[in-house]
């Protein structure tokens, strides 16, 4: 009877000792597994504690604790997550069916990508993106050359003789009109007669005072305008700048094998540290709801981009404007009616030429107008449409 009491006492002491040690040493996230010691009864005259001590020391290790091998490496009767030496590991719920894990997940700016830590270097990491940013497409409408324009009659041209050089402000200008003018026809005798000294800053608006300043200093010919016609719209030109991602996801897989020392159904895995999410994560292809349970913090990343930015092909063109018809005007100093014998100069319609020696400008003759040129049409339209979005998603759900 006495030896039976001693045996029960030894077993009870072991259970009490282990319970107290577990309360002091077990990490908050992990609970002790149940350990049972069936000690043989001590021989007569021997203390019960001697046998328990001998049994414990025979299973104890002597090296540092490896937190992922399920073995008590340092001989303190505590395995992996149950050992205070494994503070960088945590007990976590097993991966749900259809998901994979475990991962340390970085979700942040692309420029701050930290790479993968040593405890999470199993296989190739997943790298994805989120939040694509891209401005709308640039839509450019343009118009082809004006077609079908006609030239104004030559009589619309006005010749201006002025008392200032080309490009400078004048005080007196003498317009020479040519009603009923036809190509090759010589017109006169109205004109500016050489030698007049009644112009310049001291003259009145009629240039009737004698001032001593010459009147024929430059001559300018109005352009011959073109009118009518239309422009055809060119196909809209589309330009798109490359999309830019503002968020990056890097998922690094925990190294195998995973440890023990946790409650049933849990495993001992490395604990992620900043800048990674604080909780371990699981993953599944597609954009999925997080499964019921511990993994509720959802992150979605994309491995490709779909860019359907475009422009509506709705370009139109306004009426042509600014077109002219090329022609050349010859000027003569002959004072006789409609006489073009003594040529002074030639100049193109729409140009200006300075004169020398304050000459007479009376007779004038124009060439037949050429084909209209220089007209432009104002384009309208080119409406941007579409957007950029991420495709081929992968969902990560992390412990909060």
XYZ file of C-alpha atoms in Angstrom:
400
model
C 0.000 0.000 0.000
C 2.725 2.468 0.870
C 4.587 1.920 -2.433
C 1.319 2.487 -4.339
C 0.855 5.837 -2.578
C 4.420 6.840 -3.339
C 3.961 6.002 -7.059
C 0.809 8.094 -7.333
C 2.552 10.903 -5.551
C 5.447 10.859 -7.999
C 3.109 10.981 -10.996
C 1.074 13.785 -9.470
C 4.250 15.771 -8.808
C 5.287 15.440 -12.408
C 1.835 16.637 -13.639
C 1.860 19.583 -11.263
C 5.437 20.513 -12.235
C 4.666 20.401 -15.906
C 1.506 22.436 -15.497
C 3.352 25.162 -13.642
C 6.162 25.229 -16.188
C 3.648 25.499 -19.035
C 1.916 28.459 -17.429
C 5.214 30.320 -17.146
C 6.886 29.309 -20.395
C 4.253 28.763 -23.131
C 3.791 31.611 -25.677
C 0.471 33.385 -25.503
C -0.507 32.265 -29.000
C 0.124 28.513 -28.368
C -1.203 26.068 -25.786
C 0.646 23.108 -24.403
C 0.041 19.687 -25.883
C -0.876 17.033 -23.362
C 2.173 15.176 -22.118
C 1.849 11.912 -20.084
C 4.677 10.334 -18.124
C 4.174 6.720 -16.924
C 6.947 6.478 -14.386
C 7.840 3.044 -12.996
C 7.735 2.756 -9.243
C 10.961 3.606 -7.523
C 12.872 0.743 -5.875
C 12.728 0.514 -2.121
C 14.917 3.060 -0.482
C 15.167 5.253 -3.589
C 13.465 8.673 -3.957
C 10.664 8.956 -6.533
C 12.163 12.212 -7.930
C 15.361 10.445 -9.028
C 13.542 8.250 -11.557
C 11.601 11.205 -13.070
C 14.794 13.240 -13.450
C 16.554 10.361 -15.140
C 13.718 9.858 -17.639
C 13.581 13.578 -18.559
C 17.305 13.924 -19.125
C 17.400 10.872 -21.354
C 15.086 12.602 -23.981
C 16.595 16.103 -23.746
C 18.664 17.674 -26.525
C 21.722 19.816 -26.094
C 21.640 22.260 -29.054
C 19.659 25.414 -29.916
C 15.947 25.004 -30.536
C 14.951 24.500 -34.198
C 11.417 25.879 -34.291
C 10.243 23.964 -37.339
C 11.269 20.339 -36.857
C 8.893 19.074 -34.141
C 11.797 18.130 -31.861
C 12.840 19.389 -28.416
C 16.319 20.443 -29.508
C 17.406 22.308 -26.374
C 16.196 19.787 -23.797
C 13.624 21.880 -21.943
C 10.734 19.481 -22.707
C 9.146 22.189 -24.951
C 8.759 21.764 -28.693
C 8.794 24.532 -31.360
C 6.040 27.125 -30.708
C 5.685 25.903 -27.108
C 9.288 26.898 -26.433
C 9.971 30.537 -25.414
C 13.064 30.343 -27.625
C 10.693 30.382 -30.641
C 9.352 33.862 -30.098
C 9.703 34.634 -33.811
C 7.206 31.858 -34.611
C 3.451 31.760 -34.114
C 0.706 29.148 -34.004
C -1.797 29.574 -36.797
C -4.904 27.847 -38.116
C -4.302 25.328 -40.885
C -4.807 26.393 -44.503
C -8.471 25.963 -45.580
C -9.283 23.609 -48.430
C -8.798 25.200 -51.853
C -6.311 27.771 -50.571
C -2.520 27.726 -50.318
C -0.170 29.106 -47.695
C 1.420 30.307 -45.663
C 2.745 33.652 -46.925
C 4.274 36.829 -45.637
C 2.592 39.591 -47.669
C 3.934 43.039 -48.520
C 1.256 45.477 -49.717
C 2.702 48.927 -50.399
C 4.438 51.300 -52.769
C 6.429 49.662 -55.584
C 9.525 51.676 -54.673
C 9.534 50.123 -51.180
C 9.545 46.459 -52.249
C 11.515 44.705 -49.471
C 12.236 41.401 -51.198
C 11.715 38.143 -49.271
C 13.104 37.422 -45.765
C 15.047 34.247 -45.024
C 12.148 32.492 -43.209
C 9.910 33.060 -46.252
C 12.071 31.988 -49.168
C 10.339 28.800 -50.347
C 10.024 28.783 -54.136
C 9.451 31.740 -56.403
C 7.630 34.624 -54.712
C 4.396 36.007 -56.133
C 4.650 39.596 -57.353
C 1.502 41.440 -58.460
C 0.107 44.930 -58.636
C -2.981 46.953 -57.813
C -4.477 50.397 -58.472
C -3.451 51.115 -62.086
C -3.249 54.799 -62.980
C -3.406 55.998 -66.586
C -4.672 59.242 -68.137
C -7.306 59.019 -70.895
C -6.116 58.442 -74.421
C -5.015 61.524 -76.336
C -7.298 61.926 -79.363
C -6.006 64.122 -82.191
C -8.223 65.127 -85.100
C -6.763 66.692 -88.232
C -8.003 67.764 -91.640
C -6.677 67.217 -95.115
C -6.079 70.045 -97.608
C -8.979 72.125 -98.816
C -10.498 70.870 -102.051
C -12.833 72.582 -104.509
C -11.970 76.209 -103.693
C -12.414 79.067 -106.163
C -10.464 82.321 -106.509
C -11.889 85.776 -105.970
C -11.854 88.046 -109.062
C -8.677 90.036 -109.758
C -10.568 93.281 -109.233
C -10.675 92.450 -105.492
C -6.942 93.155 -105.288
C -6.033 96.615 -103.922
C -2.570 98.123 -104.364
C -1.407 100.362 -101.485
C 1.345 102.963 -101.922
C 2.541 104.222 -98.497
C 4.897 106.812 -97.043
C 6.679 104.361 -94.724
C 8.865 101.299 -95.363
C 7.298 97.842 -95.298
C 6.400 96.726 -91.807
C 6.414 100.215 -90.299
C 3.501 102.443 -89.394
C 2.572 104.860 -92.208
C 0.957 108.279 -92.141
C -0.419 108.336 -95.668
C -1.522 105.401 -97.839
C -2.858 105.677 -101.379
C -5.086 102.752 -102.493
C -5.120 101.946 -106.172
C -8.187 99.970 -107.198
C -8.709 98.051 -110.415
C -12.423 97.618 -111.189
C -13.160 95.153 -113.949
C -9.538 94.021 -114.023
C -8.765 90.911 -116.039
C -5.598 88.877 -116.306
C -2.987 90.530 -118.510
C -4.966 93.764 -118.750
C -3.104 97.063 -118.178
C -4.901 99.507 -115.895
C -4.388 103.269 -115.285
C -4.115 106.289 -115.262
C -5.048 106.881 -111.604
C -1.984 106.446 -109.432
C 0.657 108.089 -107.316
C 2.772 110.546 -109.219
C 6.432 110.660 -108.324
C 8.201 113.480 -106.581
C 5.394 114.456 -104.233
C 6.708 115.734 -100.902
C 3.426 116.088 -99.015
C 3.462 113.059 -96.730
C 5.046 112.022 -93.428
C 4.366 112.833 -89.806
C 3.523 116.488 -90.411
C 0.819 115.815 -92.990
C -2.872 115.750 -92.236
C -5.090 112.764 -92.983
C -5.561 113.931 -96.583
C -1.805 114.297 -97.142
C -2.397 117.708 -98.710
C 0.267 119.795 -97.007
C 3.762 120.252 -98.335
C 5.956 118.592 -95.741
C 9.125 117.726 -97.575
C 8.610 113.968 -96.953
C 8.180 111.566 -99.945
C 4.868 109.822 -100.505
C 5.950 106.691 -102.474
C 8.193 104.795 -100.045
C 6.692 101.289 -100.259
C 4.016 99.385 -102.126
C 1.865 96.549 -100.780
C -0.523 94.312 -102.745
C -3.482 92.608 -101.060
C -3.687 88.813 -101.361
C -6.223 87.302 -103.729
C -8.549 85.302 -101.514
C -9.847 81.788 -102.152
C -13.288 80.689 -101.009
C -15.599 77.692 -100.799
C -14.458 74.093 -100.816
C -14.111 71.661 -97.959
C -11.573 69.535 -96.081
C -11.763 65.814 -95.446
C -11.200 64.620 -91.891
C -8.209 62.339 -91.348
C -8.524 59.235 -89.143
C -8.237 60.133 -85.472
C -4.749 59.641 -84.048
C -4.667 57.809 -80.693
C -1.814 58.137 -78.210
C -1.672 56.375 -74.843
C 0.907 56.762 -72.115
C 1.911 53.513 -70.349
C -0.168 52.616 -67.259
C 1.473 53.024 -63.867
C 0.724 50.847 -60.823
C 0.563 52.617 -57.464
C 0.443 49.450 -55.339
C 2.637 46.340 -55.291
C 2.040 42.963 -53.680
C 4.852 40.575 -52.835
C 3.948 37.222 -51.271
C 6.796 35.111 -49.864
C 6.079 31.481 -48.905
C 7.064 30.132 -45.493
C 9.916 27.631 -45.554
C 9.047 23.942 -45.011
C 8.610 22.025 -42.838
C 6.311 23.806 -40.409
C 6.755 23.213 -36.708
C 4.619 21.816 -33.901
C 3.947 22.759 -30.312
C 0.468 24.157 -31.006
C -3.107 23.104 -30.279
C -4.635 20.449 -32.489
C -5.269 21.629 -36.030
C -2.696 24.424 -35.801
C 0.862 24.637 -37.068
C 3.923 26.579 -35.986
C 5.093 29.034 -38.655
C 7.453 32.019 -38.805
C 5.920 35.314 -37.705
C 5.978 38.046 -40.419
C 7.542 41.352 -39.429
C 7.254 44.873 -40.867
C 7.011 45.980 -43.610
C 4.990 42.796 -44.219
C 1.431 42.385 -42.994
C 1.443 41.426 -39.320
C -0.541 38.225 -39.831
C 0.196 35.175 -41.946
C -1.717 34.969 -45.234
C -3.284 32.360 -47.480
C -3.857 32.676 -51.244
C -6.180 31.614 -54.043
C -6.296 32.499 -57.750
C -9.122 34.837 -58.759
C -10.962 37.558 -56.877
C -12.469 35.586 -54.000
C -14.235 36.143 -50.705
C -12.083 35.254 -47.729
C -13.033 31.922 -46.159
C -14.765 31.808 -42.762
C -12.380 31.726 -39.832
C -9.176 33.495 -38.966
C -8.087 34.774 -42.391
C -10.333 37.798 -43.025
C -8.066 40.650 -44.188
C -8.474 40.621 -48.000
C -5.865 41.840 -50.512
C -6.222 41.434 -54.307
C -3.359 41.831 -56.776
C -3.182 41.484 -60.553
C -0.539 39.949 -62.774
C -1.546 41.677 -66.006
C -3.345 44.748 -67.298
C -6.121 45.310 -69.821
C -5.913 48.649 -71.608
C -9.008 49.460 -73.676
C -8.448 53.201 -73.841
C -9.384 54.510 -77.267
C -10.942 57.419 -79.155
C -14.233 57.785 -80.952
C -13.718 58.208 -84.687
C -15.933 61.306 -84.798
C -13.603 63.907 -86.307
C -15.139 66.589 -88.534
C -13.724 69.671 -90.259
C -14.976 73.247 -90.399
C -15.087 75.415 -93.513
C -11.743 76.286 -95.144
C -10.203 79.642 -94.277
C -7.034 81.566 -95.091
C -6.667 80.294 -98.634
C -5.230 82.502 -101.378
C -4.655 82.287 -105.087
C -1.136 83.058 -106.313
C -0.761 85.882 -108.799
C 1.919 88.428 -109.684
C 1.361 92.161 -110.102
C 3.648 94.275 -112.326
C 3.797 98.070 -111.711
C 4.673 100.732 -114.296
C 5.509 104.451 -114.172
C 3.759 105.404 -117.440
C 1.229 108.191 -116.936
C -0.728 107.598 -120.114
C -4.088 105.897 -119.793
C -3.832 102.127 -119.536
C -0.171 102.145 -120.542
C 2.217 99.547 -119.180
C 5.555 100.151 -120.880
C 8.067 101.360 -118.265
C 8.159 98.620 -115.658
C 9.270 99.478 -112.116
C 8.929 96.134 -110.379
C 6.930 92.930 -109.919
C 5.636 91.556 -106.629
C 3.409 88.710 -105.584
C -0.064 89.389 -104.310
C 0.086 89.420 -100.520
C 3.609 90.917 -100.343
C 5.250 94.341 -99.798
C 8.305 95.976 -101.431
C 10.187 99.160 -100.534
C 10.575 101.777 -103.292
C 13.538 103.955 -104.226
C 13.529 107.605 -105.388
C 9.849 108.317 -104.664
C 8.675 107.033 -108.133
C 5.382 107.320 -109.972
C 3.169 104.213 -109.817
C 0.399 104.338 -112.359
C 0.012 101.390 -114.731
C -0.466 97.844 -113.353
C -0.992 94.401 -114.786
C -1.697 91.009 -113.110
C -1.135 87.413 -114.168
C -3.889 84.789 -114.160
C -4.433 83.343 -110.661
C -2.976 79.930 -109.883
C -4.612 77.120 -107.966
C -5.855 78.061 -104.474
C -3.413 77.225 -101.690
C -2.891 77.682 -97.965
C -6.451 77.120 -96.769
C -6.937 75.215 -93.527
C -9.947 73.712 -91.781
C -10.449 73.606 -88.029
C -10.841 70.004 -86.788
C -13.416 69.012 -84.215
C -14.158 65.802 -82.309
C -12.002 62.918 -81.114
C -13.661 61.790 -77.874
C -11.635 59.670 -75.448
C -13.144 56.456 -74.092
C -12.157 53.327 -72.185
C -9.938 52.716 -69.182
C -7.150 50.582 -67.745
C -7.883 47.757 -65.312
C -6.006 44.902 -63.719
C -6.682 41.322 -64.879
C -5.683 37.808 -63.730
C -6.243 38.527 -60.026
C -5.020 36.587 -57.016
C -6.583 36.950 -53.583
C -4.650 36.935 -50.318
C -6.446 36.694 -46.993
C -4.450 37.467 -43.871
C -4.962 37.119 -40.170
C -5.962 40.455 -38.708
